[in-house]
Tab-separated table of C-alpha atoms in Angstrom:
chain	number	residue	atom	x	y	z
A	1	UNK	CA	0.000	0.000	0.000
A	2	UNK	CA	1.706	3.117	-0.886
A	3	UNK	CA	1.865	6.009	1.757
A	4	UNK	CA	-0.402	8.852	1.284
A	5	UNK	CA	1.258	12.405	0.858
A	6	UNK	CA	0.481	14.479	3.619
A	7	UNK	CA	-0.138	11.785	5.811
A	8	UNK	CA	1.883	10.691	9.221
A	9	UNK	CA	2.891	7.376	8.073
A	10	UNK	CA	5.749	5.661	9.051
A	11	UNK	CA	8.130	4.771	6.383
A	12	UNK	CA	11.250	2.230	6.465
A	13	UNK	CA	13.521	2.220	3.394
A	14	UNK	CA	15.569	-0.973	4.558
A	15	UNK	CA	18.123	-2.867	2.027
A	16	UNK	CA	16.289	-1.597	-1.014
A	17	UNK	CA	15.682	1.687	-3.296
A	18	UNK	CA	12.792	3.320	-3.793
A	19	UNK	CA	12.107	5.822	-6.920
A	20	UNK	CA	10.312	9.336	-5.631
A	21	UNK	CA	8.568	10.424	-9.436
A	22	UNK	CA	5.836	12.083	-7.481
A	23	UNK	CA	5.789	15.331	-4.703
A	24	UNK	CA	5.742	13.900	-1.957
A	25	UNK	CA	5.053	15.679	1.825
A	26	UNK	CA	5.979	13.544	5.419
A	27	UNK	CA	3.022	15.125	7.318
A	28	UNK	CA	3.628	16.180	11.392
A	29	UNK	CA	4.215	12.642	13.355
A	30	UNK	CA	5.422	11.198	9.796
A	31	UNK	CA	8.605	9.896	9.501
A	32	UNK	CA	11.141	8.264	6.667
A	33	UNK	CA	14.213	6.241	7.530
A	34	UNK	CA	16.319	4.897	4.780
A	35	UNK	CA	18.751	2.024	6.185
A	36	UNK	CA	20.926	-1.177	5.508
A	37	UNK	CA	21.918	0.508	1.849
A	38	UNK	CA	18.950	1.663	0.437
A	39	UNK	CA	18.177	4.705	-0.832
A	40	UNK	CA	15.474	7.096	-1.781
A	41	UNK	CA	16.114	8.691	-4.939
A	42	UNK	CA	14.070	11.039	-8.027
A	43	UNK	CA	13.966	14.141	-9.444
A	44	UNK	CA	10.650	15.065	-7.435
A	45	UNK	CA	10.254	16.883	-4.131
A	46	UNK	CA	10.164	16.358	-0.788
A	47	UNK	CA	8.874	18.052	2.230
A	48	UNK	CA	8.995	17.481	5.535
A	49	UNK	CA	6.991	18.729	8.127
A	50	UNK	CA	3.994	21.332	8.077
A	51	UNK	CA	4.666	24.107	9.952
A	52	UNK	CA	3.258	22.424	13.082
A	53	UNK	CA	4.277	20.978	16.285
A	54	UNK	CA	7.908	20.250	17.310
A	55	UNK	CA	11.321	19.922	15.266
A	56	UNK	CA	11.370	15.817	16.527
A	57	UNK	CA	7.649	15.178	15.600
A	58	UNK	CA	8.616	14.336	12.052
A	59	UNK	CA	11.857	12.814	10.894
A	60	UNK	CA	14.260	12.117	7.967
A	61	UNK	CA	16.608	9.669	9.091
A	62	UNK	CA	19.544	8.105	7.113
A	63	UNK	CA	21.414	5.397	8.490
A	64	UNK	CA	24.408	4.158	5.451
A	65	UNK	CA	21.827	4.985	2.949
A	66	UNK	CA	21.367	7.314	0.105
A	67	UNK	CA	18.565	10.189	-0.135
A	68	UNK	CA	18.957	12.298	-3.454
A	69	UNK	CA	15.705	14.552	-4.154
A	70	UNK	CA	15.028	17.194	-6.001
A	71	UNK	CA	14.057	20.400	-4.012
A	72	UNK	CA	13.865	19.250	0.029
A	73	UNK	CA	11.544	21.674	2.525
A	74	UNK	CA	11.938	21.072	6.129
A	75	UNK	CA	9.173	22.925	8.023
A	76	UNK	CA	9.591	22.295	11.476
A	77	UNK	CA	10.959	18.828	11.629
A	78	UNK	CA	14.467	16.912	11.627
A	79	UNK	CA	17.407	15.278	9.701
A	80	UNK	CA	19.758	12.980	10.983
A	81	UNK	CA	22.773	11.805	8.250
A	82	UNK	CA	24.547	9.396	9.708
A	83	UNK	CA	28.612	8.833	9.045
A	84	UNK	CA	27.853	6.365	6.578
A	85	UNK	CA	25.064	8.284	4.486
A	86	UNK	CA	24.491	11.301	1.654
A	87	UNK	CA	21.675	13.409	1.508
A	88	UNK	CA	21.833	15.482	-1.644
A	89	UNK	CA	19.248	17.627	-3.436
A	90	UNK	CA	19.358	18.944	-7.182
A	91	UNK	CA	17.707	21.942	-6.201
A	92	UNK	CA	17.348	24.063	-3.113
A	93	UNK	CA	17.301	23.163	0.738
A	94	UNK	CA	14.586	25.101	2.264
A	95	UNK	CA	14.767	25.245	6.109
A	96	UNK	CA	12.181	26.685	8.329
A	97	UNK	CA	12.191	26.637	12.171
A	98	UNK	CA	14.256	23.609	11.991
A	99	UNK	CA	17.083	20.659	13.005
A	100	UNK	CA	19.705	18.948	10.890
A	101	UNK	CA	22.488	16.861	12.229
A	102	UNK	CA	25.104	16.014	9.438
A	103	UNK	CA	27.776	13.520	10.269
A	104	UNK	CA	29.034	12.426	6.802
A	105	UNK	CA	28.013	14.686	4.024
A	106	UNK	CA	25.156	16.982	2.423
A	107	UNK	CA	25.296	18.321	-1.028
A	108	UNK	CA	22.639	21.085	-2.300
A	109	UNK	CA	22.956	21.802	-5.978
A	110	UNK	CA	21.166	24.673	-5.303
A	111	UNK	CA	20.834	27.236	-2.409
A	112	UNK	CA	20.537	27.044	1.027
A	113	UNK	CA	17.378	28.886	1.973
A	114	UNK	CA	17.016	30.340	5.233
A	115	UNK	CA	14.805	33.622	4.467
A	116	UNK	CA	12.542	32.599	6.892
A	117	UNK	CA	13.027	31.559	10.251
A	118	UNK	CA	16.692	31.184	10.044
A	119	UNK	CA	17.456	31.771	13.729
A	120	UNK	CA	15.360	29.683	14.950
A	121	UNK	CA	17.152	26.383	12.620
A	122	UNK	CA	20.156	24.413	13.535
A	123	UNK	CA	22.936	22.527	11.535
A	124	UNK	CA	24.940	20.776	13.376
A	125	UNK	CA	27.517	17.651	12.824
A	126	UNK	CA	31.099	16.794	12.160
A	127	UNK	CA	30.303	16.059	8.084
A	128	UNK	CA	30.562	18.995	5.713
A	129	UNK	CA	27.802	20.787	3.908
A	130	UNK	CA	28.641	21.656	0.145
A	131	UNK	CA	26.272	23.841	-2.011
A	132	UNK	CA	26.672	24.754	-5.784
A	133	UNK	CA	24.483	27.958	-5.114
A	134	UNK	CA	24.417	30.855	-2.265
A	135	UNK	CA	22.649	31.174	1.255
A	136	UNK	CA	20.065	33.242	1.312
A	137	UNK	CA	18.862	34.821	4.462
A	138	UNK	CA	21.440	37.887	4.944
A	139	UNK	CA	24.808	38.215	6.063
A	140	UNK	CA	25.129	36.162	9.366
A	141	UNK	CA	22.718	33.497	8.230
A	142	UNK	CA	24.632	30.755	8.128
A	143	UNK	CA	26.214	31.943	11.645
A	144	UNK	CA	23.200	32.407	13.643
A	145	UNK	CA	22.373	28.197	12.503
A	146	UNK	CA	25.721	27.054	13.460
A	147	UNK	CA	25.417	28.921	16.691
A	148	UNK	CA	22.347	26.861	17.527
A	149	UNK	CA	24.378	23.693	17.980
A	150	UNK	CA	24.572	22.508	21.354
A	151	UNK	CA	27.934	22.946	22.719
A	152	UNK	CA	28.412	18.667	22.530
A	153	UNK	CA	27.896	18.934	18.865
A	154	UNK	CA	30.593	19.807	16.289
A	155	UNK	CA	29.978	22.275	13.621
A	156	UNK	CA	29.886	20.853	9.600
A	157	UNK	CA	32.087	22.590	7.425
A	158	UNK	CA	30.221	24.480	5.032
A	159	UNK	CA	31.034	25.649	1.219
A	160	UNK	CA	29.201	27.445	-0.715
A	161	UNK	CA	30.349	28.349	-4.545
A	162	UNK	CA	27.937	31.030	-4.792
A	163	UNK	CA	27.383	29.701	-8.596
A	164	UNK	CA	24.156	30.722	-9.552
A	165	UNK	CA	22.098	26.967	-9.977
A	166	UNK	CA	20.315	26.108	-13.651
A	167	UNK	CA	16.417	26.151	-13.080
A	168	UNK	CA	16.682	26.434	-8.980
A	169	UNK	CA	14.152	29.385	-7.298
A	170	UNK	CA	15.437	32.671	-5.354
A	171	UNK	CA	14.846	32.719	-1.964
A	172	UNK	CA	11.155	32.169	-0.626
A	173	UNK	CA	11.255	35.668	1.057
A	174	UNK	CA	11.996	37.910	-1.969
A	175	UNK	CA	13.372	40.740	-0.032
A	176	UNK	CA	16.353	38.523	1.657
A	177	UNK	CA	19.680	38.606	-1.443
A	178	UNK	CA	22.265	36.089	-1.497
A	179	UNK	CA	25.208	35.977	0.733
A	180	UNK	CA	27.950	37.799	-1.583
A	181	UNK	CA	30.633	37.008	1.102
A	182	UNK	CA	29.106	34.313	3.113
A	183	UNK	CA	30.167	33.878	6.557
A	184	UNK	CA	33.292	34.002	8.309
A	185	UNK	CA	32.145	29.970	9.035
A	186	UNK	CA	31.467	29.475	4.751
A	187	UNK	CA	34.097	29.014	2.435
A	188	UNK	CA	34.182	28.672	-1.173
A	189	UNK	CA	37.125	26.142	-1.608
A	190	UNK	CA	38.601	23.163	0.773
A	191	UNK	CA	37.470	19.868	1.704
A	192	UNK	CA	33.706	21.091	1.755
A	193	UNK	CA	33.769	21.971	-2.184
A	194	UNK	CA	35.580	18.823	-3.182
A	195	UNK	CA	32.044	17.279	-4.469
A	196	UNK	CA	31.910	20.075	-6.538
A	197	UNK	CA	35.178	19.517	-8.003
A	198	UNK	CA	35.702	19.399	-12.142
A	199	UNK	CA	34.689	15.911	-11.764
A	200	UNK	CA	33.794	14.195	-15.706
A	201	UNK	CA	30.699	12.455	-14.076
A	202	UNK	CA	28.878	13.236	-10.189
A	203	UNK	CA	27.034	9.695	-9.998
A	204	UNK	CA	24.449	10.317	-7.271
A	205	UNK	CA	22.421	7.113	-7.112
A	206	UNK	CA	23.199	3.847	-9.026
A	207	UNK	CA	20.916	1.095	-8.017
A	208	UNK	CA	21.091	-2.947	-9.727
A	209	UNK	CA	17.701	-4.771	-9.130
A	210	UNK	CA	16.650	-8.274	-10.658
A	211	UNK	CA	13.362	-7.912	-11.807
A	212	UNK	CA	10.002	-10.734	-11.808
A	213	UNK	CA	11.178	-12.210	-15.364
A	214	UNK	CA	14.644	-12.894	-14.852
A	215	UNK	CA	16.469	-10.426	-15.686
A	216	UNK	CA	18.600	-7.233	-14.038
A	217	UNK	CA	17.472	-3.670	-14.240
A	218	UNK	CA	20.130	-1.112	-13.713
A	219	UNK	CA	19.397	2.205	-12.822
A	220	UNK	CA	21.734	5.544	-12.407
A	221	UNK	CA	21.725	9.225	-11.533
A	222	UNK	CA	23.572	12.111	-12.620
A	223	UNK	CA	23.744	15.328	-11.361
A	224	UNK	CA	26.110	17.035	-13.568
A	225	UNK	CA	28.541	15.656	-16.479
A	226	UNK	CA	31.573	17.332	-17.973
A	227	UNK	CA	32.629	15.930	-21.645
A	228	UNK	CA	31.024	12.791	-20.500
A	229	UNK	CA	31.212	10.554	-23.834
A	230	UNK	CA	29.988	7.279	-22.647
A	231	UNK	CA	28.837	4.861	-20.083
A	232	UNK	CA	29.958	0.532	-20.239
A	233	UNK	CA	27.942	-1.350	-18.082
A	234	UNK	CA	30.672	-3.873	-16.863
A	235	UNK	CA	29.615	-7.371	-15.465
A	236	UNK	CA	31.567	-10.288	-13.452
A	237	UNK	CA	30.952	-13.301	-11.974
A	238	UNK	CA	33.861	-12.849	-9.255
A	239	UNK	CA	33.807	-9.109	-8.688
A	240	UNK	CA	37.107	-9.169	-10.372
A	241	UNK	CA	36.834	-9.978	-13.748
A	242	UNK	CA	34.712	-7.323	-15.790
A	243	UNK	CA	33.474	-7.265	-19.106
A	244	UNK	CA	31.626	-5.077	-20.794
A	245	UNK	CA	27.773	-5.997	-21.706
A	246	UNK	CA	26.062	-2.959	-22.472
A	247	UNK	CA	26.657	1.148	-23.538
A	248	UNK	CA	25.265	4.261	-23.525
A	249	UNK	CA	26.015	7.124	-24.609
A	250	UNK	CA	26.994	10.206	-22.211
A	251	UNK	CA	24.925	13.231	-22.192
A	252	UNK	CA	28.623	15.361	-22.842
A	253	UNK	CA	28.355	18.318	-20.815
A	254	UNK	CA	25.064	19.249	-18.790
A	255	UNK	CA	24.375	20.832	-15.352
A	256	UNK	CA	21.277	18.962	-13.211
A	257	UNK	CA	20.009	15.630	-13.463
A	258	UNK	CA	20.346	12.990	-15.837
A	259	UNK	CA	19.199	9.511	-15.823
A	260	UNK	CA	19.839	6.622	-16.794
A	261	UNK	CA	18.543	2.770	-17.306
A	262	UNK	CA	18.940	-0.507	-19.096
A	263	UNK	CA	18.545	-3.961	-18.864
A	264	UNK	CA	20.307	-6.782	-18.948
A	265	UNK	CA	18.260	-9.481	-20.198
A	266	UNK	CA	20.356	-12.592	-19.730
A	267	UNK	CA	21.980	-12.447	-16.160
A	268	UNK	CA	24.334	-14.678	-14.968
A	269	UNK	CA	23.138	-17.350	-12.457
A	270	UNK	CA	24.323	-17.112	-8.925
A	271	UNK	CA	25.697	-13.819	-8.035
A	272	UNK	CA	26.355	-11.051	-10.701
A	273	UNK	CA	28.314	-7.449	-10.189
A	274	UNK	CA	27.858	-4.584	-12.588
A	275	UNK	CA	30.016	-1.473	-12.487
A	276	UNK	CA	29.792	1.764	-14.437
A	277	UNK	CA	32.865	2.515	-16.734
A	278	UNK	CA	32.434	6.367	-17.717
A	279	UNK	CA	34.844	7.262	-20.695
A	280	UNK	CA	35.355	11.525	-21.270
A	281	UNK	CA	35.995	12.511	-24.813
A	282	UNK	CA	39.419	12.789	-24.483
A	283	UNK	CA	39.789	8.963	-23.873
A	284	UNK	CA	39.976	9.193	-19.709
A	285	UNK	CA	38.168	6.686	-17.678
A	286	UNK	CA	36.467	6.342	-14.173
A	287	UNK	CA	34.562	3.764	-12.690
A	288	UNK	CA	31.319	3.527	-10.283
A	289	UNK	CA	31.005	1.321	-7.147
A	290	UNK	CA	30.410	-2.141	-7.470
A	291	UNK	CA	26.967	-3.407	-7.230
A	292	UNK	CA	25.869	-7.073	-6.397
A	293	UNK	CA	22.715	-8.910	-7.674
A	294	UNK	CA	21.838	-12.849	-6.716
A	295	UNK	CA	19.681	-14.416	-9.258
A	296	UNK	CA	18.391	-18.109	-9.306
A	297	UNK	CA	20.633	-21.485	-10.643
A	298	UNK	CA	20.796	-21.518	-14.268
A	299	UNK	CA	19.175	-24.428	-15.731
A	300	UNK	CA	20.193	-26.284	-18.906
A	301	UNK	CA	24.206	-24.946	-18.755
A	302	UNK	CA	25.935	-28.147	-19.219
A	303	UNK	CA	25.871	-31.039	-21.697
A	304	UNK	CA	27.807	-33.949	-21.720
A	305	UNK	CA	27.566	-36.503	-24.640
A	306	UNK	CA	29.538	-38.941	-27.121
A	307	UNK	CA	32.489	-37.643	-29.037
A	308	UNK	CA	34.269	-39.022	-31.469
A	309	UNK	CA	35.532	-42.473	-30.299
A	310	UNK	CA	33.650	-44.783	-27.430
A	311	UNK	CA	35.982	-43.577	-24.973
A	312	UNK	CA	35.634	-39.761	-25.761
A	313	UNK	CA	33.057	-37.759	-24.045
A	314	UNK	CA	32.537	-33.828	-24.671
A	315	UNK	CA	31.758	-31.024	-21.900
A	316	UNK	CA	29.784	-28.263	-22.899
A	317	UNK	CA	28.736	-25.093	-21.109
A	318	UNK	CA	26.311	-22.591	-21.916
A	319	UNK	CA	27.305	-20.155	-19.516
A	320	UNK	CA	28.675	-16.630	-20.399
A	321	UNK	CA	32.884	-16.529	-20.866
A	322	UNK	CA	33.056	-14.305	-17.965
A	323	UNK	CA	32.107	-17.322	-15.375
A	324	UNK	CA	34.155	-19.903	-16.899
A	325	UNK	CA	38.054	-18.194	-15.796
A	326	UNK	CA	40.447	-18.307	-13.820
A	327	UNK	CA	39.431	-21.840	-11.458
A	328	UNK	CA	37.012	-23.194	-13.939
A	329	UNK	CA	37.612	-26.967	-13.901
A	330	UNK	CA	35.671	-30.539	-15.347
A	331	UNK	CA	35.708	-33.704	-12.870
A	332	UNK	CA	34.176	-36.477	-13.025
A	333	UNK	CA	32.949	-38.879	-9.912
A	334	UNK	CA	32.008	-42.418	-10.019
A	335	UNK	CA	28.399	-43.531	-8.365
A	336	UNK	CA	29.773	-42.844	-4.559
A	337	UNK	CA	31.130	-39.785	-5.227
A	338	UNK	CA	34.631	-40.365	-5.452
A	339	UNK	CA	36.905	-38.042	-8.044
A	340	UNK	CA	38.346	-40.473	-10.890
A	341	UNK	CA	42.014	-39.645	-12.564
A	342	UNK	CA	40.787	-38.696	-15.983
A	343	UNK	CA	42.664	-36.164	-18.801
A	344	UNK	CA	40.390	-33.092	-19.549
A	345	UNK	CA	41.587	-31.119	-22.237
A	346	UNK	CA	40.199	-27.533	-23.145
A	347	UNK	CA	39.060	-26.768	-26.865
A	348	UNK	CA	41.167	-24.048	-27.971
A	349	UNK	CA	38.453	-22.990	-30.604
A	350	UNK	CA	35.185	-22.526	-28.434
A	351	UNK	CA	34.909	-21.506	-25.044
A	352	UNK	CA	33.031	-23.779	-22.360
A	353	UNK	CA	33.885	-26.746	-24.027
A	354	UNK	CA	36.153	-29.701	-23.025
A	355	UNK	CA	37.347	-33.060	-24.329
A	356	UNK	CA	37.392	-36.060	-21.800
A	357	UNK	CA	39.203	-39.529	-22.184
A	358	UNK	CA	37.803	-41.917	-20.103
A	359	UNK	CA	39.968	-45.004	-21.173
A	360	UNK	CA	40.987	-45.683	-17.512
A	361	UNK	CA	37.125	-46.244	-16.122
A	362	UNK	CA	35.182	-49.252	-16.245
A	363	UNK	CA	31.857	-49.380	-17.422
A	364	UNK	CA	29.181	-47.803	-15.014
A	365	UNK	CA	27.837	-44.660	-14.063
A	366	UNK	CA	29.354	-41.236	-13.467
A	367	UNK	CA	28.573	-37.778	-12.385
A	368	UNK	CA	30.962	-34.934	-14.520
A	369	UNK	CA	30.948	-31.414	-12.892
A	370	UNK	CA	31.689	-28.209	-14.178
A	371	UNK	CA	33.592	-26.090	-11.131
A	372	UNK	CA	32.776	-22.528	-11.788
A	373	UNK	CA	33.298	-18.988	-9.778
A	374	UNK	CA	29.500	-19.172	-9.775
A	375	UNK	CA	28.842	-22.509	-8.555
A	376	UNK	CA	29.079	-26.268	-9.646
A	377	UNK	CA	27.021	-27.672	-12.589
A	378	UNK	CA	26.394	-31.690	-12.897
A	379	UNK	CA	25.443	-33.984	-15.278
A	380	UNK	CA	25.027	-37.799	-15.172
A	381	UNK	CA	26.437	-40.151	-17.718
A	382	UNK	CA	26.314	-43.853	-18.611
A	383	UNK	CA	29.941	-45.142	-20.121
């Protein structure tokens, strides 16, 4: 049952990622914690709070999770960023009358409004606050918040670039102006700016799902891109051997969001991981996290039938090259489960295939696995 907007349900974002396409407002008593990896990411907004009540009546809590929105509101209620989480928004942070406690990091790609009630909010936390935009609310703004912290609490560092945000509204109270200078607490370079850095690529959300007809849906976030040609969606059946399955093309340069999906329709049984390779123009290369995804068994991957002479049997593997590396090996038991001294030989011409002799065994039955990164495929064979 999806939560109704406005309403004071209680949400719990727990191991998994949820998409916010739609507005969306945490009413007073409402709360939203996003845990255990997950994330709550889209290009819509979020609001929390209604004006109402106390700063601890309604929540936003992230414990190592991910919360990227597009414009956030707090209106007398509280965020908690653990040292483990982001919270970014593409747009503007609007605080009224409220708390934040930052331990890790907070990026706004657009301003920091505190035109209204700004003395009465608090931003506290030993993480660092980093906005593309300005602080609105008059010289001292950003002071009078940071003075708010209890004197237990540490104070974020705060940057602010003062570069005027793509598509992002002035302040809510039109008479406040932007900070020219900032505060004596706000700097424009340092540590706090570095996610604002000349970076080819800021990759704010980048989620790997299987989906109800086996296959993987992959899912990623931009907020900006500098000469960005291309994106490789990478896949490995060991999490160290990549290759490259799928790619799209980069949206060059462009300032705000950009997203991104595809699908890969024939996963590889057993756990999968899936990286990002993003190439510039100019030939340089960076890659994304590494993202994990367990799907069923496969069924049908090996064959193992006659070959040439009475005594030659042939292996045969339909799995994908990137599972049958590095320890990939054939044996073959006898009825009890004991491993037999057999030659397996490797067809230079096709991957996944092997040649067995199997002079040395008497006639019976036998069992001949496939040992893979992945997992161990059987099949049973009369001699």
């Amino acid at each position: 049952m999806t939560p109704t907007s406005g309403s004071a349900a209680v949400i719990v974002i727990n191991g998994f990622s949820i998409e916010l396409n739609k507005d969306y407002v945490v009413g007073r008593n409402g709360s939203i914690t996003v845990s255990g990896g997950g994330s709550l990411v889209g290009s819509a907004n979020l609001k929390l709070g209604d004006g109402t009540g106390s700063q601890s009546d309604t929540k936003l809590t992230l414990v190592g999770s991910t919360v990227a929105v597009g414009q956030l509101t707090v209106d007398k209620a509280s965020i908690n960023v653990d040292a483990t989480s982001r919270l970014s928004t593409s747009c503007n942070l609007i605080l009224l009358n409220s708390s934040i406690v930052d331990n890790n990091e907070m990026v706004i790609y657009g301003n920091l409004d505190l035109s209204l009630g700004g003395a009465n909010n608090t931003l506290c936390g030993s993480g660092k606050v980093a906005i593309r935009g300005c602080v609105f609310g008059g010289n001292g703004a950003s002071n009078r918040i940071i003075s708010n912290c209890a004197g237990s609490l540490a104070v974020p560092l705060i940057c602010a670039q003062q570069q005027a945000p793509i598509g992002c509204a002035g302040p809510i109270a039109a008479t406040n102006i932007s900070e020219s200078a900032c505060d004596a607490l706000v700097t424009t370079s340092g540590p706090g700016c570095s996610p604002f850095n000349p970076l080819p690529v800021e990759l704010v959300f980048f989620a790997v799902e299987p989906t109800g007809r086996q296959a993987v849906s992959l899912r990623w976030t931009t907020a900006s891109e500098t000469n960005n040609e291309s994106f490789l969606v990478e896949r490995s059946g060991n999490g160290k051997s990549f290759r490259g399955i799928h790619t799209l093309a980069g949206a060059g340069t462009v300032q705000g969001r950009t997203s991104y999906a595809v699908v890969d329709e024939q996963p590889l049984p057993g756990t999968s991981y899936y990286r990002l390779r993003q190439t510039d123009f100019d030939g340089k290369a960076t890659f994304s996290p590494v993202r994990a995804v367990t799907m069923g068994t496969a069924r049908n991957s090996l064959a193992v039938y006659p070959g040439r002479t009475t005594q030659e049997w042939v292996v045969s593997s339909s799995l994908p090259a990137e599972l049958l590396t590095g320890a990939t090996t054939v044996e073959v038991m006898d009825a009890v489960g004991r491993v037999q001294a057999v030659n397996s030989t490797a067809d230079a011409t096709q991957s996944g295939r092997w040649t067995l002799d199997l002079t040395a065994l008497p006639t019976g039955m036998y069992i001949v696995r496939l040992l893979t990164d992945s997992g161990a495929f059987s099949q049973r064979i009369a001699k």
